[in-house]
XYZ file of C-alpha atoms in Angstrom:
613
model
C 65.881 -77.282 13.086
C 66.287 -73.856 11.451
C 63.057 -71.922 11.026
C 63.610 -71.699 7.268
C 62.975 -75.469 7.021
C 59.338 -74.710 7.803
C 58.995 -72.606 4.670
C 57.543 -74.097 1.509
C 59.625 -75.113 -1.493
C 58.656 -74.225 -5.038
C 57.487 -77.821 -5.559
C 55.072 -77.396 -2.641
C 53.364 -74.501 -4.403
C 53.858 -74.580 -8.177
C 50.791 -75.952 -10.004
C 49.243 -76.911 -6.676
C 45.743 -75.763 -5.742
C 44.945 -73.934 -2.496
C 41.658 -72.681 -1.125
C 43.186 -69.249 -0.551
C 46.264 -67.621 -2.027
C 47.510 -64.602 -0.101
C 49.690 -62.160 -2.042
C 52.159 -60.305 0.153
C 53.707 -61.343 3.469
C 53.462 -57.948 5.159
C 51.200 -57.041 8.059
C 47.890 -57.864 6.392
C 49.174 -60.978 4.647
C 50.625 -62.447 7.842
C 47.372 -61.831 9.698
C 45.182 -63.412 7.016
C 47.439 -66.419 6.430
C 47.491 -67.097 10.149
C 43.796 -66.554 10.840
C 42.526 -68.543 7.862
C 44.873 -71.482 8.440
C 43.545 -71.818 11.995
C 40.890 -74.002 10.354
C 42.679 -77.285 9.463
C 40.214 -77.980 6.637
C 41.341 -74.877 4.741
C 44.536 -74.740 2.663
C 46.416 -71.425 2.407
C 49.428 -70.357 0.351
C 51.280 -67.126 1.101
C 53.549 -65.610 -1.559
C 56.175 -63.080 -0.412
C 58.672 -61.463 -2.778
C 61.290 -60.829 -0.095
C 63.194 -63.166 2.186
C 62.253 -64.577 5.586
C 64.774 -62.660 7.742
C 64.248 -64.993 10.691
C 66.248 -63.942 13.785
C 67.770 -61.024 11.898
C 69.188 -58.486 14.401
C 68.386 -55.597 12.056
C 64.749 -56.499 12.567
C 64.621 -57.704 16.147
C 66.454 -54.645 17.545
C 64.097 -51.632 17.601
C 66.501 -49.197 15.949
C 67.716 -51.602 13.258
C 65.533 -49.773 10.732
C 68.314 -47.207 10.265
C 70.392 -49.871 8.527
C 67.475 -51.251 6.550
C 66.471 -48.045 4.771
C 67.627 -47.966 1.134
C 69.019 -51.511 1.455
C 67.208 -53.575 -1.227
C 67.422 -56.696 0.919
C 64.916 -55.110 3.306
C 63.509 -52.120 1.430
C 61.612 -51.918 -1.865
C 63.151 -48.432 -2.319
C 60.202 -47.088 -4.265
C 60.501 -43.641 -5.861
C 57.761 -41.166 -6.631
C 57.507 -39.109 -9.756
C 59.018 -35.588 -9.457
C 56.743 -33.448 -7.304
C 55.705 -29.958 -8.408
C 55.010 -28.432 -5.011
C 57.555 -29.983 -2.625
C 61.010 -31.497 -2.309
C 62.256 -34.309 -0.108
C 65.039 -32.965 2.095
C 65.810 -35.638 4.708
C 64.761 -39.222 3.981
C 67.150 -39.604 1.051
C 70.264 -41.778 0.783
C 72.560 -38.803 0.159
C 70.828 -36.279 2.428
C 70.276 -33.950 -0.526
C 67.022 -32.484 -1.778
C 65.127 -34.461 -4.394
C 61.926 -33.664 -6.260
C 61.368 -37.406 -6.416
C 60.627 -38.845 -2.979
C 62.017 -42.133 -1.684
C 59.275 -44.380 -0.318
C 60.695 -47.058 1.974
C 58.543 -50.178 2.267
C 59.449 -53.325 4.149
C 60.474 -56.257 1.945
C 60.294 -59.716 3.504
C 58.032 -61.575 5.918
C 56.449 -59.030 8.230
C 56.709 -56.263 5.650
C 56.889 -52.748 7.032
C 56.282 -53.960 10.589
C 59.969 -54.936 10.423
C 61.247 -51.522 9.385
C 58.850 -48.894 10.720
C 59.285 -46.511 13.674
C 57.255 -48.841 15.951
C 54.429 -46.411 16.779
C 51.277 -48.182 17.982
C 48.558 -45.529 17.915
C 44.834 -45.984 17.459
C 42.879 -43.333 15.561
C 40.296 -40.830 16.683
C 36.852 -42.383 17.028
C 35.278 -39.922 14.552
C 37.865 -40.802 11.900
C 36.769 -44.446 11.910
C 33.099 -43.504 12.069
C 33.624 -41.458 8.889
C 34.668 -44.649 7.074
C 31.274 -46.177 7.777
C 29.446 -42.978 6.817
C 31.174 -43.011 3.429
C 29.110 -46.074 2.561
C 30.722 -48.980 4.417
C 28.233 -50.523 6.876
C 29.909 -52.217 9.815
C 33.239 -50.406 9.509
C 32.677 -48.406 12.678
C 34.649 -47.622 15.814
C 33.333 -50.479 17.959
C 34.226 -53.106 15.399
C 37.612 -51.535 14.708
C 38.409 -51.222 18.417
C 37.695 -54.877 19.127
C 39.693 -55.989 16.084
C 42.760 -53.991 17.010
C 42.653 -55.196 20.619
C 42.419 -58.756 19.305
C 45.729 -58.238 17.514
C 47.677 -56.988 20.546
C 48.861 -58.034 23.962
C 50.060 -55.271 26.256
C 53.335 -56.211 27.954
C 54.523 -53.541 30.399
C 58.236 -52.857 30.635
C 59.797 -53.186 34.082
C 61.416 -49.726 33.964
C 62.479 -46.873 31.711
C 65.331 -44.385 31.683
C 63.129 -41.285 32.166
C 60.375 -42.185 34.661
C 59.054 -38.606 34.610
C 57.908 -39.344 31.065
C 54.570 -40.840 32.053
C 53.262 -44.052 30.516
C 49.511 -43.480 30.543
C 46.760 -45.770 29.305
C 43.515 -47.391 30.418
C 43.341 -51.152 30.792
C 40.064 -51.215 28.868
C 41.827 -49.762 25.803
C 44.439 -52.489 25.283
C 44.335 -56.146 24.327
C 45.484 -58.839 26.708
C 45.896 -61.963 24.584
C 46.687 -61.012 20.988
C 49.675 -62.175 18.927
C 51.572 -58.858 18.800
C 53.222 -57.647 22.026
C 53.041 -53.891 22.494
C 54.558 -51.820 25.243
C 56.073 -48.476 26.123
C 59.659 -48.151 24.959
C 62.015 -48.298 27.902
C 64.813 -46.263 26.270
C 63.700 -42.778 25.257
C 65.509 -39.519 24.683
C 64.211 -37.617 27.708
C 63.440 -34.624 25.498
C 59.819 -35.753 25.256
C 58.718 -34.711 28.780
C 60.414 -31.340 28.237
C 58.274 -30.735 25.173
C 55.203 -31.927 27.046
C 55.715 -29.269 29.713
C 56.261 -26.612 27.061
C 53.083 -27.620 25.277
C 51.139 -27.728 28.532
C 52.070 -24.098 29.102
C 50.404 -23.362 25.744
C 47.216 -25.184 26.715
C 47.878 -28.609 25.202
C 46.921 -31.240 27.804
C 48.617 -34.561 28.513
C 46.363 -37.322 27.205
C 45.880 -40.099 29.755
C 44.842 -42.705 27.170
C 46.177 -42.366 23.631
C 44.733 -45.739 22.617
C 41.070 -45.311 23.507
C 39.659 -43.308 20.601
C 40.645 -39.811 21.712
C 43.959 -38.674 20.247
C 43.941 -35.044 21.349
C 46.833 -34.012 23.543
C 50.420 -35.025 24.114
C 51.448 -38.488 25.279
C 54.006 -41.248 25.166
C 52.982 -43.550 22.362
C 52.929 -47.272 22.750
C 55.353 -49.130 20.496
C 55.464 -52.552 18.865
C 58.077 -53.634 21.382
C 57.835 -56.652 23.637
C 58.130 -55.194 27.129
C 59.582 -58.471 28.388
C 62.557 -58.511 25.999
C 62.854 -55.008 24.562
C 62.742 -56.514 21.065
C 60.642 -55.429 18.077
C 57.306 -57.169 17.543
C 56.343 -57.858 13.936
C 53.488 -59.421 12.034
C 55.823 -62.299 11.186
C 56.895 -62.976 14.777
C 53.387 -62.542 16.166
C 51.147 -64.144 13.573
C 53.107 -66.113 10.996
C 55.962 -67.899 12.755
C 53.651 -69.630 15.285
C 51.577 -70.885 12.330
C 54.409 -72.215 10.156
C 54.108 -75.762 11.454
C 50.529 -76.097 10.241
C 50.372 -78.611 7.369
C 47.651 -76.574 5.643
C 49.831 -73.427 5.348
C 52.523 -73.045 2.679
C 54.681 -69.904 2.911
C 56.928 -69.308 -0.085
C 59.499 -66.514 0.030
C 61.318 -65.097 -2.983
C 58.006 -65.321 -4.879
C 57.493 -62.161 -6.933
C 53.875 -61.936 -8.083
C 53.447 -60.874 -11.709
C 49.684 -60.994 -12.194
C 46.462 -62.791 -11.388
C 45.326 -65.502 -13.757
C 41.645 -64.927 -14.499
C 38.751 -66.032 -16.659
C 35.666 -64.047 -17.559
C 32.181 -65.306 -16.806
C 29.410 -63.042 -15.546
C 32.187 -61.687 -13.345
C 35.971 -61.901 -13.467
C 37.124 -65.066 -11.691
C 40.673 -65.626 -10.453
C 41.899 -69.141 -11.140
C 45.490 -68.670 -10.023
C 48.449 -66.395 -9.472
C 51.454 -66.104 -11.747
C 54.731 -65.470 -9.937
C 58.466 -65.541 -10.453
C 60.846 -67.566 -8.297
C 64.604 -67.753 -8.860
C 64.249 -66.445 -12.385
C 61.521 -68.832 -13.526
C 57.793 -68.209 -13.916
C 55.267 -70.423 -12.133
C 51.548 -70.521 -11.361
C 49.709 -71.478 -8.188
C 46.021 -72.354 -8.517
C 43.219 -71.123 -6.278
C 39.845 -72.770 -5.629
C 38.232 -70.143 -3.425
C 39.823 -66.705 -3.308
C 42.857 -64.622 -4.071
C 43.581 -62.208 -1.222
C 45.632 -59.228 -2.312
C 47.680 -57.881 0.625
C 50.532 -56.245 -1.257
C 49.958 -52.765 0.157
C 49.030 -49.340 -1.134
C 51.697 -49.394 -3.845
C 51.689 -52.960 -5.139
C 48.039 -53.996 -4.743
C 46.762 -51.589 -7.424
C 49.862 -52.334 -9.510
C 49.134 -56.071 -9.522
C 45.459 -55.462 -10.318
C 46.393 -53.314 -13.313
C 48.923 -55.835 -14.610
C 46.100 -58.388 -14.332
C 43.858 -56.286 -16.578
C 41.732 -54.852 -13.755
C 41.720 -51.058 -13.717
C 41.126 -47.965 -15.788
C 40.932 -49.105 -19.410
C 42.600 -45.875 -20.538
C 45.660 -46.742 -18.439
C 45.673 -50.414 -19.416
C 45.219 -49.931 -23.150
C 48.054 -47.442 -23.234
C 50.329 -50.077 -21.683
C 49.200 -52.872 -23.942
C 47.534 -54.799 -21.103
C 44.399 -56.733 -22.070
C 41.423 -55.227 -20.248
C 39.625 -57.867 -18.180
C 37.618 -55.401 -16.106
C 37.275 -51.646 -16.559
C 37.467 -50.306 -12.994
C 38.598 -46.668 -13.284
C 39.270 -46.055 -9.573
C 42.125 -48.551 -9.246
C 45.194 -46.547 -8.239
C 43.261 -43.343 -7.528
C 42.520 -41.523 -4.237
C 46.129 -41.777 -2.989
C 46.641 -39.979 0.332
C 49.709 -39.712 2.537
C 50.785 -37.866 5.648
C 53.205 -35.050 4.857
C 55.838 -34.233 7.470
C 58.145 -31.213 7.595
C 61.592 -32.579 8.445
C 63.800 -29.511 8.013
C 64.116 -28.846 11.731
C 67.017 -29.581 14.080
C 67.296 -28.441 17.681
C 70.310 -28.760 19.970
C 69.742 -29.773 23.571
C 72.018 -29.100 26.526
C 74.709 -31.715 26.864
C 74.727 -32.027 30.661
C 71.177 -33.302 31.150
C 71.494 -36.927 30.096
C 69.456 -36.740 26.899
C 69.746 -39.873 24.763
C 69.580 -39.467 20.999
C 70.703 -41.532 18.041
C 73.983 -39.596 18.182
C 74.693 -40.127 21.877
C 73.290 -43.603 22.619
C 76.412 -45.307 21.243
C 78.738 -43.410 23.572
C 80.365 -45.822 26.060
C 79.310 -43.759 29.055
C 75.668 -43.712 27.918
C 75.692 -47.458 27.234
C 77.239 -48.116 30.634
C 74.612 -46.021 32.399
C 71.757 -47.823 30.630
C 73.259 -51.245 31.328
C 73.543 -50.311 34.995
C 69.929 -49.152 35.042
C 68.466 -52.197 33.311
C 70.845 -54.835 34.648
C 71.856 -57.856 32.617
C 68.374 -58.835 31.536
C 69.343 -59.534 27.943
C 67.003 -56.901 26.598
C 68.007 -54.632 23.746
C 69.344 -51.179 24.531
C 67.943 -49.299 21.586
C 66.312 -45.917 21.227
C 62.698 -45.636 20.119
C 60.780 -42.549 19.093
C 57.605 -42.215 21.128
C 56.843 -38.524 21.745
C 53.657 -37.560 19.915
C 51.129 -34.763 20.174
C 47.862 -34.555 18.260
C 46.078 -31.227 18.091
C 43.096 -29.704 16.293
C 43.895 -27.065 13.703
C 42.406 -24.446 16.028
C 45.346 -24.963 18.409
C 48.045 -24.097 15.866
C 45.960 -21.515 13.976
C 43.305 -19.072 15.086
C 39.710 -20.283 14.734
C 39.167 -17.471 12.231
C 42.020 -18.675 10.056
C 40.809 -22.264 10.227
C 37.352 -21.134 9.106
C 38.894 -19.195 6.236
C 40.904 -22.217 5.137
C 37.775 -24.375 5.314
C 35.885 -21.821 3.241
C 38.533 -22.095 0.529
C 37.731 -25.780 0.154
C 33.991 -25.135 0.313
C 34.374 -22.546 -2.455
C 36.227 -25.103 -4.553
C 33.462 -27.652 -4.004
C 30.811 -25.195 -5.163
C 32.685 -23.502 -8.016
C 34.069 -26.769 -9.444
C 31.108 -28.974 -8.639
C 31.060 -30.620 -12.051
C 34.811 -31.310 -12.068
C 35.139 -32.873 -8.617
C 34.186 -36.576 -8.460
C 31.278 -37.288 -6.147
C 33.364 -39.636 -4.011
C 36.054 -37.030 -3.437
C 33.376 -34.467 -2.630
C 31.957 -36.811 0.029
C 35.440 -37.284 1.510
C 36.065 -33.551 1.570
C 32.775 -32.975 3.363
C 33.836 -35.354 6.137
C 37.277 -33.741 6.299
C 35.692 -30.295 6.604
C 33.484 -31.486 9.469
C 36.542 -32.741 11.311
C 38.547 -29.596 10.484
C 35.828 -27.345 11.913
C 35.458 -29.445 15.065
C 37.890 -28.042 17.675
C 37.961 -31.365 19.550
C 39.190 -33.532 16.640
C 42.947 -33.493 15.957
C 44.103 -32.619 12.452
C 47.850 -32.381 13.035
C 50.625 -34.282 14.748
C 53.704 -32.780 16.398
C 56.604 -35.216 16.719
C 59.822 -34.972 18.720
C 62.240 -37.118 16.733
C 65.500 -37.944 18.568
C 67.146 -39.398 15.469
C 69.767 -37.744 13.300
C 69.325 -39.298 9.858
C 72.665 -38.001 8.542
C 75.076 -37.592 11.489
C 78.192 -35.484 11.026
C 80.677 -34.230 13.597
C 80.964 -35.308 17.233
C 77.866 -36.907 18.802
C 75.587 -34.357 20.447
C 71.985 -34.484 21.672
C 70.186 -33.293 18.546
C 66.541 -33.805 17.709
C 63.919 -32.822 15.156
C 60.688 -30.952 15.818
C 58.435 -32.228 13.074
C 54.821 -31.253 12.310
C 52.696 -33.736 10.346
C 49.624 -33.051 8.233
C 47.028 -35.548 9.462
C 44.159 -35.037 7.012
C 45.644 -33.934 3.672
C 43.254 -32.565 1.072
C 45.690 -33.300 -1.774
C 45.117 -36.528 -3.700
C 47.433 -38.510 -5.933
C 47.609 -41.699 -7.984
C 49.592 -44.914 -8.410
C 49.510 -46.558 -11.832
C 51.558 -49.060 -13.763
C 54.053 -47.314 -16.008
C 54.646 -50.321 -18.264
C 53.457 -53.883 -18.694
C 56.719 -55.225 -17.234
C 55.984 -56.475 -13.690
C 59.513 -55.577 -12.586
C 59.137 -51.906 -13.437
C 58.074 -49.850 -10.447
C 54.657 -48.219 -10.768
C 54.358 -44.476 -11.245
C 53.731 -43.031 -7.773
C 52.434 -39.461 -7.756
C 51.276 -38.395 -4.268
C 50.746 -34.823 -5.520
C 52.121 -33.453 -2.241
C 50.959 -29.992 -1.137
C 48.923 -29.463 -4.296
C 46.123 -27.990 -2.185
C 47.110 -24.716 -0.525
C 45.344 -25.632 2.712
C 47.813 -28.480 3.262
C 50.802 -26.183 3.013
C 49.244 -23.456 5.154
C 48.462 -25.853 8.004
C 51.980 -27.289 7.858
C 53.469 -23.785 8.152
C 51.147 -22.897 11.035
C 52.093 -26.108 12.825
C 55.811 -25.372 12.692
C 55.238 -21.806 13.877
C 53.315 -23.263 16.799
C 56.243 -25.543 17.604
C 58.425 -22.454 17.614
C 56.094 -20.971 20.224
C 56.655 -24.056 22.328
C 60.419 -23.689 21.894
C 60.162 -20.092 23.077
C 58.680 -21.094 26.447
C 60.818 -21.077 29.562
C 59.953 -24.759 30.076
C 61.769 -25.558 26.832
C 64.572 -23.024 26.833
C 65.999 -24.141 30.166
C 66.897 -27.456 28.481
C 67.752 -26.335 24.942
C 70.674 -24.697 23.203
C 68.483 -23.406 20.405
C 67.212 -24.047 16.906
C 69.928 -25.043 14.451
C 67.729 -25.596 11.402
C 66.189 -23.641 9.790
C 67.415 -21.158 12.417
C 65.379 -18.519 14.230
C 66.200 -15.845 11.623
C 64.409 -17.825 8.903
C 60.837 -16.510 8.779
C 58.241 -15.366 6.262
C 58.850 -16.268 2.621
C 62.226 -17.812 3.455
C 60.566 -20.170 5.926
C 57.880 -21.055 3.382
C 60.523 -21.974 0.822
C 62.452 -23.991 3.415
C 59.342 -25.967 4.356
C 58.498 -26.765 0.727
C 62.057 -28.013 0.222
C 62.159 -30.174 3.368
C 59.148 -32.449 3.526
C 58.928 -36.205 3.592
C 56.504 -39.061 3.420
C 55.643 -40.697 6.721
C 55.108 -44.008 4.927
C 51.364 -43.970 5.686
C 49.932 -43.897 2.143
C 46.451 -45.327 1.644
C 43.406 -45.203 -0.603
C 44.495 -46.719 -3.928
C 41.983 -49.573 -3.662
C 39.427 -47.601 -1.700
C 36.524 -49.227 0.089
C 33.714 -47.044 -1.197
C 30.522 -47.460 -3.232
C 31.541 -48.114 -6.821
C 29.857 -44.958 -8.080
C 31.762 -42.993 -5.420
C 35.157 -44.143 -6.672
C 35.334 -47.482 -4.909
C 37.529 -50.425 -5.856
C 36.276 -52.816 -3.159
C 32.916 -53.141 -1.450
C 32.382 -53.304 2.347
C 33.306 -56.998 2.250
C 36.581 -56.022 0.547
C 35.580 -57.782 -2.700
C 36.844 -56.091 -5.862
C 33.819 -54.814 -7.799
C 33.059 -56.949 -10.832
C 34.960 -59.987 -9.532
C 33.754 -63.166 -7.902
C 36.735 -64.135 -5.768
C 39.304 -61.325 -5.551
C 39.602 -59.320 -2.356
C 41.995 -56.619 -1.235
C 42.677 -56.532 2.498
C 45.379 -53.994 3.319
C 45.876 -50.272 3.890
C 45.109 -49.492 0.247
C 41.420 -50.048 1.075
C 41.294 -47.238 3.662
C 39.315 -44.530 1.828
C 40.094 -41.627 4.148
C 43.419 -41.204 5.928
C 43.371 -40.880 9.705
C 45.730 -38.622 11.654
C 47.075 -41.615 13.583
C 50.024 -43.722 12.465
C 48.652 -46.522 10.332
C 50.252 -49.695 11.714
C 47.471 -50.550 14.175
C 44.858 -49.727 11.522
C 46.382 -52.207 9.084
C 46.292 -55.019 11.644
C 42.646 -54.206 12.350
C 41.703 -54.159 8.653
C 43.210 -57.618 8.253
C 41.540 -58.971 11.400
C 38.176 -57.699 10.169
C 38.886 -59.148 6.721
C 39.511 -62.559 8.280
C 36.167 -62.346 10.077
C 34.381 -61.468 6.829
C 36.016 -64.255 4.824
C 35.237 -66.860 7.483
C 31.571 -65.843 7.479
C 31.334 -65.782 3.686
C 32.770 -69.305 3.426
C 31.163 -70.750 6.537
C 34.506 -71.359 8.203
């Protein structure tokens, strides 16, 4: 029987009543629907706007994301408002520079776990501890660590094509029985160990456990790849598909949520969810809770369309105000990555990039290496390095940059919200600590816009891990089909830009080492002659999102700019929770996939306790 037969029909959901209605079938939604429906006495409905995509090769093959980007079947293709301080120069459909950034988000069951770059990286311990210190008791490292291990099962790959690229981890840092298989990618470019040696010569150590709470150093990242098959692991394949046969779980795809249906008592109470399916509008009723898992972009959007948000925003749109909660859509943070870098590697050293992997001779060599095991031969990016700011800049410069923020906090004390001030204070502590990484350096063996004959080309990309700039996401109209107004406010704070420039200059130091130059043919973009003001302009014109935005429904005390409390309940509501990356109040330097799984696992624990399940 096809898997789609296990999905719900509209008649199974419309006007029916469920204990819990989960909005969004991405990472968090799949986790919650699965965990809550483990109890047969609880009924759960999951509404997903996209399609199921069961057994879709663009999802199961690790590098299928290249054909998903900008394809509305798989990608929401969100756009930001024009940015004042930066332009997007790579992740665009036409490869041209745009002031408005394209924000890819996975559409369909599994969400962005089906279309991301597969990185499985756990954050620095102090980053998670800061979440608790911002006023969220229980959201500490120990609890996070156990939750993320509960979501994963480590499945080692039998071999890889560059064994000198070490696969280091500690058994105590990985899960052994979770739903999502993680592993080390078996097909890599081979450029990664070259960069590691270059960085080692500059004092950056190889990290022997990138999953145990210490990110500093260079290492091969784990990936959401099943080491037994070489296929992508997703929230749908790990959590949702095994649960589809449960009679108490109804999963409806093609269900575009318009708003929450609420009534006002002493608090706002959700009684149902209004959604669109095949052009018609329906309602599903809820007896216990609505669980909003639509992500950093859509969760605040749905709240605002439901009349929950800043009354000044809602009144302007003609939306009836049910609950004035000014912080909805605020505190937006995102990793900024400089993507305007291309390096050429020597062609006689077997490097495998997105340009060369399709060559018959490369395919034949990999098939010979792996044998006919049926596993996918697909390239995955895995070379990461996390460093404190003091590594890419002098300690004196880092102190000066920190002082610029401290001066702003003191001189504009009345203008800076208390919650943002508290966040900045934690960021400054981490910035001044030479053992906590602030920046990521990525070797990216993927040519987004290939032209000419295939050659081993790669990008050397620095990433800003703890941006000081903040943005917003708000509804731009009262039409649910209109995209919200996304303004990440990239590089608005000078410190963000300065650290990005310093990081790329540090990468150039690595590329000047003998360890690197013996394998490289040189820097093609921006080119070694581009320095000073010309380099600054190039960097501003060639940045991208890393698709790690958070914070728009922040878990903070209400008076500190919070939208949800430590139990993820929306302030002023009785039965509405948000349980996705939008609740993360302070962005970590790590890639955010593993964090999102852990947020959802912890949310499931909280909900079960609150309802005695």
